[in-house]
PDB file of C-alpha atoms in Angstrom:
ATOM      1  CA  UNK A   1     -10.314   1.025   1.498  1.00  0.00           C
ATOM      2  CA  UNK A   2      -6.752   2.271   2.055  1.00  0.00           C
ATOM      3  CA  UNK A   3      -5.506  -1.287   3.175  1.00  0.00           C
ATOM      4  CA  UNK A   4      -7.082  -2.880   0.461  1.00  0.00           C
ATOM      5  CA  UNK A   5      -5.420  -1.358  -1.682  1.00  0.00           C
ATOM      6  CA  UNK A   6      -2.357  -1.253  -0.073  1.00  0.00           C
ATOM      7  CA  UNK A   7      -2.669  -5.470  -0.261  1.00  0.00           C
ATOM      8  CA  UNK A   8      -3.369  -5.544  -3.653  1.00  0.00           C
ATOM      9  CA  UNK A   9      -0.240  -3.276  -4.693  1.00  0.00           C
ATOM     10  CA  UNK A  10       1.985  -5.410  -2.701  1.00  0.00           C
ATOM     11  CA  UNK A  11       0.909  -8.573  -3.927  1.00  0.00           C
ATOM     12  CA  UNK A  12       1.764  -7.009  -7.265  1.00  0.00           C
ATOM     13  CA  UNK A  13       4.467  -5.769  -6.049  1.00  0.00           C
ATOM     14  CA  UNK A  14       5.800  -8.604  -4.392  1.00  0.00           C
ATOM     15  CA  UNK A  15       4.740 -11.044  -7.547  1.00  0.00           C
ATOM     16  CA  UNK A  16       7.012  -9.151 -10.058  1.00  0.00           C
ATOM     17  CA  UNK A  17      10.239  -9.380  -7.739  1.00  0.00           C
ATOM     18  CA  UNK A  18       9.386 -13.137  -7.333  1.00  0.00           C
ATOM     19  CA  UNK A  19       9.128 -13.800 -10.892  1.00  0.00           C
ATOM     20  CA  UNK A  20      12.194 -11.533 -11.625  1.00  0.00           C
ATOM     21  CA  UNK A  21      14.294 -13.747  -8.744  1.00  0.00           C
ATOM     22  CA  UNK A  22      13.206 -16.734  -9.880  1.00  0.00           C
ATOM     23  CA  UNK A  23      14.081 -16.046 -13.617  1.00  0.00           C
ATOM     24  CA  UNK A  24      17.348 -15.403 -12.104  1.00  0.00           C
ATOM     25  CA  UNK A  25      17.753 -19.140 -11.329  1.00  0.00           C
ATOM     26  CA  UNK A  26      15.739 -20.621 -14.300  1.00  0.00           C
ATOM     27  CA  UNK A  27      15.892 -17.994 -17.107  1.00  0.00           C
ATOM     28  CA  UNK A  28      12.692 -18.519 -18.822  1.00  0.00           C
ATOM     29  CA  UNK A  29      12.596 -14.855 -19.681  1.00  0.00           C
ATOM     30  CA  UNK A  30      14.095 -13.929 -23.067  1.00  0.00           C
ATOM     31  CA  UNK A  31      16.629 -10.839 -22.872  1.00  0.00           C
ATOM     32  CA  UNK A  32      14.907  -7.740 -25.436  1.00  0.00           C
ATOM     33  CA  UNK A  33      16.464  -7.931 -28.392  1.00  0.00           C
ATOM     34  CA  UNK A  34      16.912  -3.932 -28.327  1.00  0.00           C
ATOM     35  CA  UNK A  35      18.384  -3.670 -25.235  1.00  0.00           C
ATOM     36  CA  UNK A  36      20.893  -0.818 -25.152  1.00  0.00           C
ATOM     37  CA  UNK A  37      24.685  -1.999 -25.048  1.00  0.00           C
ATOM     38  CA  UNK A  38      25.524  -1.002 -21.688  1.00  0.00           C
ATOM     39  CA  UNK A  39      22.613  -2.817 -20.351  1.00  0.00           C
ATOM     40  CA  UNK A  40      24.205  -6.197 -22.489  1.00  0.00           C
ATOM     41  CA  UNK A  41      27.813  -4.735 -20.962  1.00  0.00           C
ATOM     42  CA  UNK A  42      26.827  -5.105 -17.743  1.00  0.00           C
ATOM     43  CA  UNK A  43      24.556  -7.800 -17.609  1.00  0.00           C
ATOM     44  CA  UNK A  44      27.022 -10.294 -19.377  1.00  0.00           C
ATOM     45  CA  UNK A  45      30.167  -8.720 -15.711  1.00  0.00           C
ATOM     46  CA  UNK A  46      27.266  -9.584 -13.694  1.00  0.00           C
ATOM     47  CA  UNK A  47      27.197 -13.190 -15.079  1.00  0.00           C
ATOM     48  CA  UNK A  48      30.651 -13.612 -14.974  1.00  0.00           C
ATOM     49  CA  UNK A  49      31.376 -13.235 -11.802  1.00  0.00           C
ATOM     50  CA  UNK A  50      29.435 -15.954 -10.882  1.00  0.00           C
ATOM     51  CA  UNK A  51      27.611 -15.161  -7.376  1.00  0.00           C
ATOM     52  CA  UNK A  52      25.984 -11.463  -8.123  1.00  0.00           C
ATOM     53  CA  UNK A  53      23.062 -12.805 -10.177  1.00  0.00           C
ATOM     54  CA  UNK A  54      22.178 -15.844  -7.569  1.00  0.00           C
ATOM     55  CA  UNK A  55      22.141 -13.443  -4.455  1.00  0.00           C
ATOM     56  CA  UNK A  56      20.125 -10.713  -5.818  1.00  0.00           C
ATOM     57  CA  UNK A  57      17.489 -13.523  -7.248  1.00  0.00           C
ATOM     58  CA  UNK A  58      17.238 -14.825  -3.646  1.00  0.00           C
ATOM     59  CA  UNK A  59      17.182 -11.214  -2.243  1.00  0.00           C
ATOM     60  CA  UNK A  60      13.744 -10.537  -4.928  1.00  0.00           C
ATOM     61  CA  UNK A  61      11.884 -13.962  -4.015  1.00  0.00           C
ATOM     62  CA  UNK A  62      12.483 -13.595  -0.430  1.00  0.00           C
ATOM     63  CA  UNK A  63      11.689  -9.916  -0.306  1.00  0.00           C
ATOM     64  CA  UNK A  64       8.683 -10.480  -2.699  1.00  0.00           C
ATOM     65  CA  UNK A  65       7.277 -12.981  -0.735  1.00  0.00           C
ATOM     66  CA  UNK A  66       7.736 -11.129   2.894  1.00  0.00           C
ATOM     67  CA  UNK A  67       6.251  -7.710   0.848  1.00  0.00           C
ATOM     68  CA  UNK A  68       3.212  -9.725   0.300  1.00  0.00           C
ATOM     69  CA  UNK A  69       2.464 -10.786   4.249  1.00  0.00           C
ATOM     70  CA  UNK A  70       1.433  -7.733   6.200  1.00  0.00           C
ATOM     71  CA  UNK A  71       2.901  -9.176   9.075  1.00  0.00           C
ATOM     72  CA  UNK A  72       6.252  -9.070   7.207  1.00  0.00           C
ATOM     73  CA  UNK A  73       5.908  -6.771   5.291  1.00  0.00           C
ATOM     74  CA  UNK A  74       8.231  -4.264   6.687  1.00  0.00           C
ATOM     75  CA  UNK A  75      10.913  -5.991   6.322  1.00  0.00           C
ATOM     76  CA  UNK A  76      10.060  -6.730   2.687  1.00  0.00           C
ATOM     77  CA  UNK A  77      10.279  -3.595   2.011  1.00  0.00           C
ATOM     78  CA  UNK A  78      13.925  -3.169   3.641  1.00  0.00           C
ATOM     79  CA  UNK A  79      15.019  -6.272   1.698  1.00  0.00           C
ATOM     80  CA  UNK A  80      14.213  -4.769  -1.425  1.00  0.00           C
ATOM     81  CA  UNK A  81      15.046  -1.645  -1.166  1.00  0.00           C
ATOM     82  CA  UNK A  82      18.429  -1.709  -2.230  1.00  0.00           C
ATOM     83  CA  UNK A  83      17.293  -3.578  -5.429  1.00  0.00           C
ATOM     84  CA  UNK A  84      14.803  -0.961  -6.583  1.00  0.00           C
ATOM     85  CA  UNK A  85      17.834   1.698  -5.901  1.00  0.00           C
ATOM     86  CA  UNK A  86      19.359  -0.370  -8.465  1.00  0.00           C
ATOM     87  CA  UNK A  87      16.914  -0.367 -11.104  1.00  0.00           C
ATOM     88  CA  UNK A  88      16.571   2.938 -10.483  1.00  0.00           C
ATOM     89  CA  UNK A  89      19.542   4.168 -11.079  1.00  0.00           C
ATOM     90  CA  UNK A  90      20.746   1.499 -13.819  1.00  0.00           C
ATOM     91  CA  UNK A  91      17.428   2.712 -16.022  1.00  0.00           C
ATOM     92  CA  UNK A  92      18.564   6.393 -15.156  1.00  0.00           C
ATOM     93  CA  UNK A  93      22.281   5.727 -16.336  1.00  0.00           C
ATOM     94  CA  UNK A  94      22.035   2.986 -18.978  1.00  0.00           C
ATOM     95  CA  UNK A  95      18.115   2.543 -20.327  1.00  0.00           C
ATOM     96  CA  UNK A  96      16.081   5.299 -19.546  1.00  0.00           C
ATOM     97  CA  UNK A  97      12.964   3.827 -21.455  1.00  0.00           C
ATOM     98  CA  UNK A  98      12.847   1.944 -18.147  1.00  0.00           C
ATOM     99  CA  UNK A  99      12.618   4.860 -15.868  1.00  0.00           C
ATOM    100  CA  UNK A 100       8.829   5.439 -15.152  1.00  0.00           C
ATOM    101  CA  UNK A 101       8.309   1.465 -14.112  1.00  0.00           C
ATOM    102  CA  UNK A 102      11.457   2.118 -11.618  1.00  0.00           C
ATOM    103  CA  UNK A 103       9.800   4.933 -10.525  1.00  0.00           C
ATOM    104  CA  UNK A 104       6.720   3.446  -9.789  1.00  0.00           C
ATOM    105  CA  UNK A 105       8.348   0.640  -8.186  1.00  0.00           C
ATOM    106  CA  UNK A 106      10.796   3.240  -5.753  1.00  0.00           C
ATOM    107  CA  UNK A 107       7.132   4.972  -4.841  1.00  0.00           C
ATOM    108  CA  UNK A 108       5.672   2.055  -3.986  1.00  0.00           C
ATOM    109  CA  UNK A 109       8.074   0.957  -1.765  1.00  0.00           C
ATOM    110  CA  UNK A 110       8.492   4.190  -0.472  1.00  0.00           C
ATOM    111  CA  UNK A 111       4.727   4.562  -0.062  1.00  0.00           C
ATOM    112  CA  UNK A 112       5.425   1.065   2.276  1.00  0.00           C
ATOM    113  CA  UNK A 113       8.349   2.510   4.299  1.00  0.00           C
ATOM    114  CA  UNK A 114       6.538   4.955   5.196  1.00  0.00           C
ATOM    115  CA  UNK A 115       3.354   3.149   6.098  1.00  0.00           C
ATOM    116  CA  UNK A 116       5.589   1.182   8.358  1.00  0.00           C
ATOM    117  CA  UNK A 117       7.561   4.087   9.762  1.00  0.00           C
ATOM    118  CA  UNK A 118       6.963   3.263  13.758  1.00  0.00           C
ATOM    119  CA  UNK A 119       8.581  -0.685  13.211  1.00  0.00           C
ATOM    120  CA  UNK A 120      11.962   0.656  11.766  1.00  0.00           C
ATOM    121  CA  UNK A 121      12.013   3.552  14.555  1.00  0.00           C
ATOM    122  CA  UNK A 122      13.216   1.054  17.174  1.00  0.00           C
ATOM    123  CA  UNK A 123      16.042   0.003  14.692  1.00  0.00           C
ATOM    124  CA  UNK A 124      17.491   4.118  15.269  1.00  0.00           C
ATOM    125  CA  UNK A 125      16.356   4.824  18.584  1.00  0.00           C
TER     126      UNK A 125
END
């Protein structure tokens, strides 16, 4: 029972960082109009620079789509990691309406770190 719903979490899981990746590239997701004006701040630096917003899409299809193959889903789970630090801690600084979907996206992929503990052991020892 645990495994299935382990798969079905991370096929959720792994869906939402596809679709937020790909909008990335295509942007067929309308920015909220009440987004709060750091979020807008920061959003429009990311933009500018050029380079940010296409490596972080391919970092969320590629880790979504590895999260979702439970042969790969370890390293899923590292790919992504970094991103869902960064949700995390741009809902805690700049729109903290956010923070209980980050946090439910850090314990899920905590919840799969840990599940996968003995593969990243090798990586230390």
């Amino acid at each position: 029972m645990k495994q299935k719903i382990l798969f079905v979490v991370c096929l959720l899981f792994g869906l939402m960082f596809i679709n937020a990746g790909l909008n990335k590239f295509l942007n067929y997701m309308p920015m909220p109009a009440d987004l709060p004006e750091k979020m807008v701040k920061a959003t429009a630096a990311f933009t500018e620079i050029g380079w940010i917003m296409p490596l972080v899409g391919a970092a969320e299809v590629i880790g979504g789509l590895l999260f979702m193959i439970p042969k790969f889903r370890a390293l899923g789970a590292i790919i992504v990691f970094p991103i869902v630090i960064g949700i995390l801690l741009t809902n805690i600084v700049a729109a903290p309406s956010g923070l209980p979907i980050a946090l439910v996206l850090l314990a899920i992929n905590l919840w799969v770190l840990f599940e996968n503990r003995e593969k990243y052991l090798t990586m230390i020892a």
